Amino acid sequence: MLPNEEQALIHADRAQRLVQEGRFSDAVAECISALRHDARHAGACLLMAELQAMGGHLEPALSFASRGVREDHTNVRAWTMLANIYCQLGGVYLVLALEQIEMGLSLDPNNANLHYLKGNCHAQLGERNLARASFAKCLEANPKHPFALYDSQALALAEEQQG
């Protein structure tokens, strides 16, 4: 490991501990330090994406998540995070979210969170049958997935009221 990579790892690990302690602004500073030492450190990129998204800063979060995926394309969590950010942005970004979800599912076909996000995207696009199928796959993988339970029930209720 090169010295810069080692320093980046030290800062990224410290950032992770700070997040666990609830010290988010300090964690951001540590992520920035990690990325100064190694701009390609996938873990620091993903943690920074998560911190930015938590703060409601979706465009910077999207940038960091994209970098994280680019640096570690086998990381299902990274694909999930990127897809989640696109889902939150909504609108035209939903198609991009579905593409990221498919990439993540190609790595882990039974990932409950990715199936949930897929259902969420389809629901936002008004594609109820596809949403229902994705929520069912999510619940098959994780029968207690709280968001899928709620959203599938909300979808069923909306259909009852319309039909």
PDB file of C-alpha atoms in Angstrom:
ATOM      1  CA  MET A   1       0.000   0.000   0.000  1.00  0.00           C
ATOM      2  CA  LEU A   2       1.327   3.431  -0.908  1.00  0.00           C
ATOM      3  CA  PRO A   3       1.747   6.026   1.875  1.00  0.00           C
ATOM      4  CA  ASN A   4      -1.050   8.202   0.477  1.00  0.00           C
ATOM      5  CA  GLU A   5      -3.392   5.215   0.304  1.00  0.00           C
ATOM      6  CA  GLU A   6      -2.503   4.319   3.881  1.00  0.00           C
ATOM      7  CA  GLN A   7      -3.239   7.858   5.076  1.00  0.00           C
ATOM      8  CA  ALA A   8      -6.543   7.836   3.170  1.00  0.00           C
ATOM      9  CA  LEU A   9      -7.503   4.588   4.878  1.00  0.00           C
ATOM     10  CA  ILE A  10      -6.680   6.035   8.309  1.00  0.00           C
ATOM     11  CA  HIS A  11      -8.858   9.103   7.660  1.00  0.00           C
ATOM     12  CA  ALA A  12     -11.700   7.024   6.168  1.00  0.00           C
ATOM     13  CA  ASP A  13     -11.694   4.692   9.181  1.00  0.00           C
ATOM     14  CA  ARG A  14     -11.725   7.680  11.519  1.00  0.00           C
ATOM     15  CA  ALA A  15     -14.646   9.154   9.553  1.00  0.00           C
ATOM     16  CA  GLN A  16     -16.570   5.909   9.947  1.00  0.00           C
ATOM     17  CA  ARG A  17     -16.048   5.955  13.733  1.00  0.00           C
ATOM     18  CA  LEU A  18     -17.129   9.601  13.898  1.00  0.00           C
ATOM     19  CA  VAL A  19     -20.368   8.762  12.082  1.00  0.00           C
ATOM     20  CA  GLN A  20     -21.053   6.054  14.667  1.00  0.00           C
ATOM     21  CA  GLU A  21     -20.543   8.682  17.366  1.00  0.00           C
ATOM     22  CA  GLY A  22     -22.948  11.056  15.617  1.00  0.00           C
ATOM     23  CA  ARG A  23     -20.196  13.572  14.838  1.00  0.00           C
ATOM     24  CA  PHE A  24     -21.181  14.132  11.224  1.00  0.00           C
ATOM     25  CA  SER A  25     -19.370  17.397  10.482  1.00  0.00           C
ATOM     26  CA  ASP A  26     -16.132  15.906  11.833  1.00  0.00           C
ATOM     27  CA  ALA A  27     -16.741  12.838   9.677  1.00  0.00           C
ATOM     28  CA  VAL A  28     -17.100  15.060   6.595  1.00  0.00           C
ATOM     29  CA  ALA A  29     -13.752  16.693   7.407  1.00  0.00           C
ATOM     30  CA  GLU A  30     -12.115  13.272   7.727  1.00  0.00           C
ATOM     31  CA  CYS A  31     -13.606  12.135   4.416  1.00  0.00           C
ATOM     32  CA  ILE A  32     -12.233  15.248   2.750  1.00  0.00           C
ATOM     33  CA  SER A  33      -8.809  14.459   4.218  1.00  0.00           C
ATOM     34  CA  ALA A  34      -9.049  10.866   3.002  1.00  0.00           C
ATOM     35  CA  LEU A  35      -9.932  12.021  -0.503  1.00  0.00           C
ATOM     36  CA  ARG A  36      -7.072  14.525  -0.514  1.00  0.00           C
ATOM     37  CA  HIS A  37      -4.697  11.629   0.076  1.00  0.00           C
ATOM     38  CA  ASP A  38      -6.429   9.285  -2.370  1.00  0.00           C
ATOM     39  CA  ALA A  39      -9.148  10.746  -4.604  1.00  0.00           C
ATOM     40  CA  ARG A  40     -10.063   7.210  -5.675  1.00  0.00           C
ATOM     41  CA  HIS A  41     -10.810   5.838  -2.183  1.00  0.00           C
ATOM     42  CA  ALA A  42     -14.218   4.230  -2.772  1.00  0.00           C
ATOM     43  CA  GLY A  43     -15.090   3.962   0.925  1.00  0.00           C
ATOM     44  CA  ALA A  44     -14.510   7.668   1.532  1.00  0.00           C
ATOM     45  CA  CYS A  45     -16.518   8.553  -1.589  1.00  0.00           C
ATOM     46  CA  LEU A  46     -19.451   6.422  -0.446  1.00  0.00           C
ATOM     47  CA  LEU A  47     -19.385   7.707   3.109  1.00  0.00           C
ATOM     48  CA  MET A  48     -19.248  11.266   1.799  1.00  0.00           C
ATOM     49  CA  ALA A  49     -22.222  10.475  -0.483  1.00  0.00           C
ATOM     50  CA  GLU A  50     -24.147   9.139   2.486  1.00  0.00           C
ATOM     51  CA  LEU A  51     -23.343  12.174   4.620  1.00  0.00           C
ATOM     52  CA  GLN A  52     -24.298  14.588   1.851  1.00  0.00           C
ATOM     53  CA  ALA A  53     -27.583  12.759   1.227  1.00  0.00           C
ATOM     54  CA  MET A  54     -28.385  12.793   4.963  1.00  0.00           C
ATOM     55  CA  GLY A  55     -27.932  16.556   4.866  1.00  0.00           C
ATOM     56  CA  GLY A  56     -30.291  16.861   1.901  1.00  0.00           C
ATOM     57  CA  HIS A  57     -27.499  17.775  -0.516  1.00  0.00           C
ATOM     58  CA  LEU A  58     -28.489  15.344  -3.257  1.00  0.00           C
ATOM     59  CA  GLU A  59     -26.402  16.698  -6.150  1.00  0.00           C
ATOM     60  CA  PRO A  60     -23.086  16.456  -4.256  1.00  0.00           C
ATOM     61  CA  ALA A  61     -24.224  13.087  -2.899  1.00  0.00           C
ATOM     62  CA  LEU A  62     -24.855  11.938  -6.451  1.00  0.00           C
ATOM     63  CA  SER A  63     -21.380  13.010  -7.492  1.00  0.00           C
ATOM     64  CA  PHE A  64     -19.698  11.156  -4.621  1.00  0.00           C
ATOM     65  CA  ALA A  65     -21.844   8.035  -5.098  1.00  0.00           C
ATOM     66  CA  SER A  66     -20.995   7.989  -8.818  1.00  0.00           C
ATOM     67  CA  ARG A  67     -17.306   8.192  -7.959  1.00  0.00           C
ATOM     68  CA  GLY A  68     -17.699   5.398  -5.430  1.00  0.00           C
ATOM     69  CA  VAL A  69     -19.357   3.130  -8.011  1.00  0.00           C
ATOM     70  CA  ARG A  70     -16.711   3.999 -10.573  1.00  0.00           C
ATOM     71  CA  GLU A  71     -13.937   3.043  -8.147  1.00  0.00           C
ATOM     72  CA  ASP A  72     -15.613  -0.150  -6.896  1.00  0.00           C
ATOM     73  CA  HIS A  73     -18.165  -1.410  -9.407  1.00  0.00           C
ATOM     74  CA  THR A  74     -18.634  -4.677  -7.467  1.00  0.00           C
ATOM     75  CA  ASN A  75     -19.983  -2.908  -4.371  1.00  0.00           C
ATOM     76  CA  VAL A  76     -23.737  -3.566  -4.184  1.00  0.00           C
ATOM     77  CA  ARG A  77     -24.111  -0.978  -1.424  1.00  0.00           C
ATOM     78  CA  ALA A  78     -22.659   1.628  -3.790  1.00  0.00           C
ATOM     79  CA  TRP A  79     -25.138   0.763  -6.545  1.00  0.00           C
ATOM     80  CA  THR A  80     -27.956   0.872  -3.987  1.00  0.00           C
ATOM     81  CA  MET A  81     -26.875   4.276  -2.724  1.00  0.00           C
ATOM     82  CA  LEU A  82     -26.592   5.685  -6.238  1.00  0.00           C
ATOM     83  CA  ALA A  83     -30.012   4.316  -7.197  1.00  0.00           C
ATOM     84  CA  ASN A  84     -31.524   5.663  -3.971  1.00  0.00           C
ATOM     85  CA  ILE A  85     -30.246   9.162  -4.687  1.00  0.00           C
ATOM     86  CA  TYR A  86     -31.691   9.050  -8.213  1.00  0.00           C
ATOM     87  CA  CYS A  87     -35.017   7.860  -6.720  1.00  0.00           C
ATOM     88  CA  GLN A  88     -35.014  10.772  -4.305  1.00  0.00           C
ATOM     89  CA  LEU A  89     -34.368  13.208  -7.146  1.00  0.00           C
ATOM     90  CA  GLY A  90     -37.325  11.661  -8.994  1.00  0.00           C
ATOM     91  CA  GLY A  91     -38.645  12.779 -12.365  1.00  0.00           C
ATOM     92  CA  VAL A  92     -36.296  12.053 -15.251  1.00  0.00           C
ATOM     93  CA  TYR A  93     -33.801  10.541 -12.819  1.00  0.00           C
ATOM     94  CA  LEU A  94     -36.077   7.542 -12.207  1.00  0.00           C
ATOM     95  CA  VAL A  95     -34.967   5.934 -15.468  1.00  0.00           C
ATOM     96  CA  LEU A  96     -31.350   6.316 -14.362  1.00  0.00           C
ATOM     97  CA  ALA A  97     -32.271   4.846 -10.986  1.00  0.00           C
ATOM     98  CA  LEU A  98     -33.725   1.773 -12.691  1.00  0.00           C
ATOM     99  CA  GLU A  99     -30.486   1.331 -14.659  1.00  0.00           C
ATOM    100  CA  GLN A 100     -28.412   1.482 -11.460  1.00  0.00           C
ATOM    101  CA  ILE A 101     -30.785  -0.951  -9.754  1.00  0.00           C
ATOM    102  CA  GLU A 102     -30.347  -3.449 -12.576  1.00  0.00           C
ATOM    103  CA  MET A 103     -26.566  -3.138 -12.262  1.00  0.00           C
ATOM    104  CA  GLY A 104     -26.805  -3.849  -8.535  1.00  0.00           C
ATOM    105  CA  LEU A 105     -29.200  -6.747  -9.065  1.00  0.00           C
ATOM    106  CA  SER A 106     -26.783  -8.270 -11.568  1.00  0.00           C
ATOM    107  CA  LEU A 107     -24.366  -8.571  -8.629  1.00  0.00           C
ATOM    108  CA  ASP A 108     -26.926  -9.583  -6.003  1.00  0.00           C
ATOM    109  CA  PRO A 109     -30.243 -10.729  -7.522  1.00  0.00           C
ATOM    110  CA  ASN A 110     -31.899 -11.192  -4.113  1.00  0.00           C
ATOM    111  CA  ASN A 111     -31.043  -7.807  -2.626  1.00  0.00           C
ATOM    112  CA  ALA A 112     -34.194  -6.694  -0.828  1.00  0.00           C
ATOM    113  CA  ASN A 113     -33.264  -3.008  -0.802  1.00  0.00           C
ATOM    114  CA  LEU A 114     -32.689  -2.945  -4.558  1.00  0.00           C
ATOM    115  CA  HIS A 115     -36.025  -4.668  -5.196  1.00  0.00           C
ATOM    116  CA  TYR A 116     -37.672  -2.138  -2.905  1.00  0.00           C
ATOM    117  CA  LEU A 117     -36.088   0.772  -4.784  1.00  0.00           C
ATOM    118  CA  LYS A 118     -37.184  -0.769  -8.061  1.00  0.00           C
ATOM    119  CA  GLY A 119     -40.753  -0.919  -6.769  1.00  0.00           C
ATOM    120  CA  ASN A 120     -40.498   2.657  -5.545  1.00  0.00           C
ATOM    121  CA  CYS A 121     -39.323   3.846  -8.967  1.00  0.00           C
ATOM    122  CA  HIS A 122     -42.074   1.973 -10.780  1.00  0.00           C
ATOM    123  CA  ALA A 123     -44.666   3.360  -8.372  1.00  0.00           C
ATOM    124  CA  GLN A 124     -43.419   6.906  -8.971  1.00  0.00           C
ATOM    125  CA  LEU A 125     -43.636   6.246 -12.721  1.00  0.00           C
ATOM    126  CA  GLY A 126     -47.237   5.037 -12.309  1.00  0.00           C
ATOM    127  CA  GLU A 127     -46.320   1.462 -13.257  1.00  0.00           C
ATOM    128  CA  ARG A 128     -48.314  -0.241 -10.523  1.00  0.00           C
ATOM    129  CA  ASN A 129     -48.016  -3.843 -11.735  1.00  0.00           C
ATOM    130  CA  LEU A 130     -44.235  -3.570 -11.949  1.00  0.00           C
ATOM    131  CA  ALA A 131     -44.135  -1.837  -8.558  1.00  0.00           C
ATOM    132  CA  ARG A 132     -46.248  -4.562  -6.981  1.00  0.00           C
ATOM    133  CA  ALA A 133     -43.996  -7.290  -8.442  1.00  0.00           C
ATOM    134  CA  SER A 134     -40.849  -5.566  -7.163  1.00  0.00           C
ATOM    135  CA  PHE A 135     -42.288  -5.082  -3.680  1.00  0.00           C
ATOM    136  CA  ALA A 136     -43.243  -8.784  -3.666  1.00  0.00           C
ATOM    137  CA  LYS A 137     -39.651  -9.759  -4.566  1.00  0.00           C
ATOM    138  CA  CYS A 138     -38.370  -7.477  -1.827  1.00  0.00           C
ATOM    139  CA  LEU A 139     -40.676  -9.061   0.729  1.00  0.00           C
ATOM    140  CA  GLU A 140     -39.696 -12.524  -0.495  1.00  0.00           C
ATOM    141  CA  ALA A 141     -36.063 -11.647   0.249  1.00  0.00           C
ATOM    142  CA  ASN A 142     -36.896  -9.855   3.507  1.00  0.00           C
ATOM    143  CA  PRO A 143     -40.452 -10.461   4.786  1.00  0.00           C
ATOM    144  CA  LYS A 144     -40.089  -7.694   7.385  1.00  0.00           C
ATOM    145  CA  HIS A 145     -38.734  -4.979   5.089  1.00  0.00           C
ATOM    146  CA  PRO A 146     -40.543  -1.975   6.632  1.00  0.00           C
ATOM    147  CA  PHE A 147     -40.667   0.250   3.558  1.00  0.00           C
ATOM    148  CA  ALA A 148     -41.851  -2.498   1.214  1.00  0.00           C
ATOM    149  CA  LEU A 149     -44.588  -3.541   3.650  1.00  0.00           C
ATOM    150  CA  TYR A 150     -45.838   0.024   3.952  1.00  0.00           C
ATOM    151  CA  ASP A 151     -45.563   0.888   0.254  1.00  0.00           C
ATOM    152  CA  SER A 152     -47.200  -2.317  -0.956  1.00  0.00           C
ATOM    153  CA  GLN A 153     -50.100  -1.682   1.441  1.00  0.00           C
ATOM    154  CA  ALA A 154     -50.354   1.942   0.308  1.00  0.00           C
ATOM    155  CA  LEU A 155     -50.370   0.831  -3.317  1.00  0.00           C
ATOM    156  CA  ALA A 156     -53.143  -1.696  -2.637  1.00  0.00           C
ATOM    157  CA  LEU A 157     -55.171   0.945  -0.790  1.00  0.00           C
ATOM    158  CA  ALA A 158     -54.801   3.435  -3.644  1.00  0.00           C
ATOM    159  CA  GLU A 159     -55.974   0.791  -6.109  1.00  0.00           C
ATOM    160  CA  GLU A 160     -58.988  -0.020  -3.918  1.00  0.00           C
ATOM    161  CA  GLN A 161     -59.959   3.642  -3.747  1.00  0.00           C
ATOM    162  CA  GLN A 162     -59.717   4.050  -7.509  1.00  0.00           C
ATOM    163  CA  GLY A 163     -61.331   0.869  -8.476  1.00  0.00           C
TER     164      GLY A 163
END
